[in-house]
Tab-separated table of C-alpha atoms in Angstrom:
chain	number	residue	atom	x	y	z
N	1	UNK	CA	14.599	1.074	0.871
N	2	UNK	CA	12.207	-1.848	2.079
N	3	UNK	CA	9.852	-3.329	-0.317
N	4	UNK	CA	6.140	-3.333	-0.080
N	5	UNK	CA	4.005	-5.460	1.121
N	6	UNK	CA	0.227	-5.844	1.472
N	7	UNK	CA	-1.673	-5.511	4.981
N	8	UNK	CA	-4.825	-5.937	5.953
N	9	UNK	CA	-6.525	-3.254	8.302
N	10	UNK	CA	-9.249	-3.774	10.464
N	11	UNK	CA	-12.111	-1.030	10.318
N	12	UNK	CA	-14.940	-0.449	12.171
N	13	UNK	CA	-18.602	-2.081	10.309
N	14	UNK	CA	-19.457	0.272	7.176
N	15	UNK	CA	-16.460	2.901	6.969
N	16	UNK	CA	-14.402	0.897	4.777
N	17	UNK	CA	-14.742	3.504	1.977
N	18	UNK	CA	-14.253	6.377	4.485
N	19	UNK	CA	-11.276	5.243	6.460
N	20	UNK	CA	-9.695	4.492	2.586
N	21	UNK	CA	-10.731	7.908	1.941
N	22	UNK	CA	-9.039	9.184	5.272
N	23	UNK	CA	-5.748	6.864	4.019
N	24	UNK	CA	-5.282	8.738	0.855
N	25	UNK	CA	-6.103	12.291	2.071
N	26	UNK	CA	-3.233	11.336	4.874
N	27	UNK	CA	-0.521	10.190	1.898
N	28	UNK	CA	-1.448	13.456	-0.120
N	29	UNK	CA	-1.042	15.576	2.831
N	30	UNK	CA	1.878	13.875	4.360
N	31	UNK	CA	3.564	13.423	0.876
N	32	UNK	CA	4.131	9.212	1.684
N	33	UNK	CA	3.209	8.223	-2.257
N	34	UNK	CA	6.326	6.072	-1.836
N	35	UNK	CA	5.325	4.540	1.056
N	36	UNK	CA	1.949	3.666	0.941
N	37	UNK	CA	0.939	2.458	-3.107
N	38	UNK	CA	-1.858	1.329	-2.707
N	39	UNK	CA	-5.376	1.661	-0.780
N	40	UNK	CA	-8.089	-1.169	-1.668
N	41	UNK	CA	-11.493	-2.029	-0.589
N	42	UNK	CA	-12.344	-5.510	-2.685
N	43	UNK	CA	-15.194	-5.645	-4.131
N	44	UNK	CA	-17.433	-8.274	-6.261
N	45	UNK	CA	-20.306	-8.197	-8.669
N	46	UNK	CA	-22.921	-10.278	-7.161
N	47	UNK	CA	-26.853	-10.559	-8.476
N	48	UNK	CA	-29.486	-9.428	-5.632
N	49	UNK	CA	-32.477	-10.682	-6.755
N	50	UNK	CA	-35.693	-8.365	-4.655
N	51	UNK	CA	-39.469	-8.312	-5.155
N	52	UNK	CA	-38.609	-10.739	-8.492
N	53	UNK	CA	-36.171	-8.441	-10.279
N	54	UNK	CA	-32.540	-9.347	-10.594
N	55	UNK	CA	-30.456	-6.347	-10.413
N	56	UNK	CA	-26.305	-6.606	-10.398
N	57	UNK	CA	-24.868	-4.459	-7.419
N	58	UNK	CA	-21.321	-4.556	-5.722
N	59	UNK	CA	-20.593	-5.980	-2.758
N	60	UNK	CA	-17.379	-5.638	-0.206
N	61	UNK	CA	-15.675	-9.094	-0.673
N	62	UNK	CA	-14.183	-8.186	2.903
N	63	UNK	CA	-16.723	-6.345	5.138
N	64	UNK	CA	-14.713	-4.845	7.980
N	65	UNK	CA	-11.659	-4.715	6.007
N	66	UNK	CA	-9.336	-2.141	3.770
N	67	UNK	CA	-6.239	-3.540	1.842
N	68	UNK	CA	-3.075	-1.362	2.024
N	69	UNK	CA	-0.056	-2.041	-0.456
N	70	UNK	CA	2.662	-0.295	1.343
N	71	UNK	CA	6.472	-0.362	2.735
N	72	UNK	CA	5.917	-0.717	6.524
N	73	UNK	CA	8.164	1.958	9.171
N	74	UNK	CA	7.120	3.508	12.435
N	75	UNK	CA	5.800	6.113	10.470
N	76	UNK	CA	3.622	4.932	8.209
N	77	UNK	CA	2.446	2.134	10.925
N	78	UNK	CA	1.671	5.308	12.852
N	79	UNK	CA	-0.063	7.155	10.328
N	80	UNK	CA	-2.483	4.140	9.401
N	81	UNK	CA	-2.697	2.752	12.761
N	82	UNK	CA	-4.370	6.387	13.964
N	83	UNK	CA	-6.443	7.126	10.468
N	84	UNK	CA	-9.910	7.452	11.629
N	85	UNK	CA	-12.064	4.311	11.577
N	86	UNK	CA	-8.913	2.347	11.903
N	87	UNK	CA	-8.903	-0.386	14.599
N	88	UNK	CA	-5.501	-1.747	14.011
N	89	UNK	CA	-3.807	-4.306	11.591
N	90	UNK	CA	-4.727	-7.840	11.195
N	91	UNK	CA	-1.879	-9.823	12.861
N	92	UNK	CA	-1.178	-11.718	16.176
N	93	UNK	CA	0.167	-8.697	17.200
N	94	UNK	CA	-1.392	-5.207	16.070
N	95	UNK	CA	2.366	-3.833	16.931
N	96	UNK	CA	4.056	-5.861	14.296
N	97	UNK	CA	1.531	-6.247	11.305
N	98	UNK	CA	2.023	-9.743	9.508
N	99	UNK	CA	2.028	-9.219	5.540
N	100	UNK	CA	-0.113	-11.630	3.588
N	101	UNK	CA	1.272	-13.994	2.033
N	102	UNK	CA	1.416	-14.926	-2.442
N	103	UNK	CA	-0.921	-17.737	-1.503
N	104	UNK	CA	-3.166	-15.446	0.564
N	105	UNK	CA	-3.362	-12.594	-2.332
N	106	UNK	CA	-3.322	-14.908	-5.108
N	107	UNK	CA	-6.399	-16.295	-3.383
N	108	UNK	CA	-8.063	-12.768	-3.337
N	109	UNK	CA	-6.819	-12.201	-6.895
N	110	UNK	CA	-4.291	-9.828	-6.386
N	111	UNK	CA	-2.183	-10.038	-8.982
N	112	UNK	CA	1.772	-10.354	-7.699
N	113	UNK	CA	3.539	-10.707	-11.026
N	114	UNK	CA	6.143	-8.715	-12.423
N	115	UNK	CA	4.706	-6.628	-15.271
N	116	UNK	CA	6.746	-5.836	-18.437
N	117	UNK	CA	6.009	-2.470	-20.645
N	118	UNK	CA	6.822	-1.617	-23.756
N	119	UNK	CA	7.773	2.022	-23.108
N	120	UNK	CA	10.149	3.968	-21.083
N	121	UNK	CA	10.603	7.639	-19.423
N	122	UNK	CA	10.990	9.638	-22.580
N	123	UNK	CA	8.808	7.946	-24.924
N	124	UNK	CA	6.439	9.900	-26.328
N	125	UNK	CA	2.544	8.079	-25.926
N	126	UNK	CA	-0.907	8.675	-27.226
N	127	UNK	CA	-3.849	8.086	-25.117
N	128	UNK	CA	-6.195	5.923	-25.726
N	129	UNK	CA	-9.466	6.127	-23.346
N	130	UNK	CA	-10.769	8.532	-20.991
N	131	UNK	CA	-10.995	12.407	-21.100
N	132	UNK	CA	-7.415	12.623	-21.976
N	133	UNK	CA	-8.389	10.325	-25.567
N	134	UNK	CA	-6.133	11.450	-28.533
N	135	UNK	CA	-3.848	13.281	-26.259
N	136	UNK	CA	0.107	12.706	-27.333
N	137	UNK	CA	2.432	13.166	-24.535
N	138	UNK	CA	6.334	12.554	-23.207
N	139	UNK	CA	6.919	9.525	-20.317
N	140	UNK	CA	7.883	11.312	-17.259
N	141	UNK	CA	7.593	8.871	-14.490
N	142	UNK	CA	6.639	5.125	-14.367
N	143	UNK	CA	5.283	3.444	-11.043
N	144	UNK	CA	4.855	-0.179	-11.713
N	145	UNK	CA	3.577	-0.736	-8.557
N	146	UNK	CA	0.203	1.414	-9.338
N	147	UNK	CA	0.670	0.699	-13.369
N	148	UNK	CA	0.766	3.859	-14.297
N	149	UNK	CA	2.783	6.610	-16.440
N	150	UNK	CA	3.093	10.305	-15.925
N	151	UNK	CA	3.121	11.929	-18.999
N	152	UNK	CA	3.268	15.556	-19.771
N	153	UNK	CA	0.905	16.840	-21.433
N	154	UNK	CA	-0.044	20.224	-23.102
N	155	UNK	CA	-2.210	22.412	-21.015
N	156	UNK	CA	-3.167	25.560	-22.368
N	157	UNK	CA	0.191	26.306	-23.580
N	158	UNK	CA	1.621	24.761	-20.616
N	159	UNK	CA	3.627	21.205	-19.816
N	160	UNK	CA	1.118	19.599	-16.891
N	161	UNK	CA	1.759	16.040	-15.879
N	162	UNK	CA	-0.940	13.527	-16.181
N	163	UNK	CA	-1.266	9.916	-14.401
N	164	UNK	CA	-3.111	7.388	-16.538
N	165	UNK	CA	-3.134	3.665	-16.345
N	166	UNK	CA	-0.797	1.505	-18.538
N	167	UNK	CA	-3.830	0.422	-20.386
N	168	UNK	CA	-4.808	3.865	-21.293
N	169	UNK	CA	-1.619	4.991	-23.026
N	170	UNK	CA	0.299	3.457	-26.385
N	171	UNK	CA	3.695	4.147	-28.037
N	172	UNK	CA	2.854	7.114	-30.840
N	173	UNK	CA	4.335	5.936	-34.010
């Protein structure tokens, strides 16, 4: 299988958010999780200041533009290339998208190095924020790519897997 790479796709003016949206409702429907890892829209803290009063709101760091961490085929170049909002990848030729580069994503702060857990599929894990707090469950699946595990869980007397973050889980002692 290929490896992934990040692209940049060109959207139309304020549907960003939309056509990333549109991305990840195509990759559920289409069943491509291990094709396309990742959708991003950067964004930044900055401090508007209006009428006097500073207030802290996010901005787009790339207006226009929508991130995609993904292993690049026909098909998935198809299915991005046609998402609505889409107007084709950033490249000298929209045919034959050019990845970015380290340089280029280390310059955007995407972080491109390798990143070493201390748990593996089986483990059993206790986690540590969100709704799911204080929940123990068994390793199932681990995607470094999106840094997260799939535990199972307990549901109502039933095993249901759960994706949470690598920061969010830690080995149960």
């Amino acid at each position: 299988m290929a490896e992934a790479h990040w692209y940049v796709v060109h959207t139309y003016s304020g549907y960003e958010n939309k056509v990333k949206a549109n991305i990840e409702k195509m990759i559920e429907n289409r069943k491509l999780h291990d094709q396309i890892l990742e959708v991003s829209v950067p964004m930044q803290e900055v401090i508007e200041v209006k009428n006097g009063v500073k207030k802290r709101v996010q901005k787009k760091m790339f207006p226009g533009y929508v991130l995609i961490h993904m292993v690049m085929n026909d098909d998935v170049w198809y299915v991005v290339r046609n998402t609505r909002g889409v107007t084709g990848f950033v490249g000298p030729d929209s045919k034959q998208p050019v990845p970015l580069t380290e340089a280029e994503m280390r310059a955007m702060g995407i972080k491109t190095d390798d990143i070493v857990v201390d748990f593996e599929v089986g483990d059993t894990v206790t986690i540590v924020n969100g709704v799911w707090e204080n929940t123990t469950g068994v390793i199932k699946q681990i995607n470094l790519n999106k840094q997260t595990v799939t535990i199972s869980v307990d549901l109502f007397g039933r095993e249901t897997p759960v994706e949470i973050s690598f920061s969010d889980v830690k080995i149960k002692k």
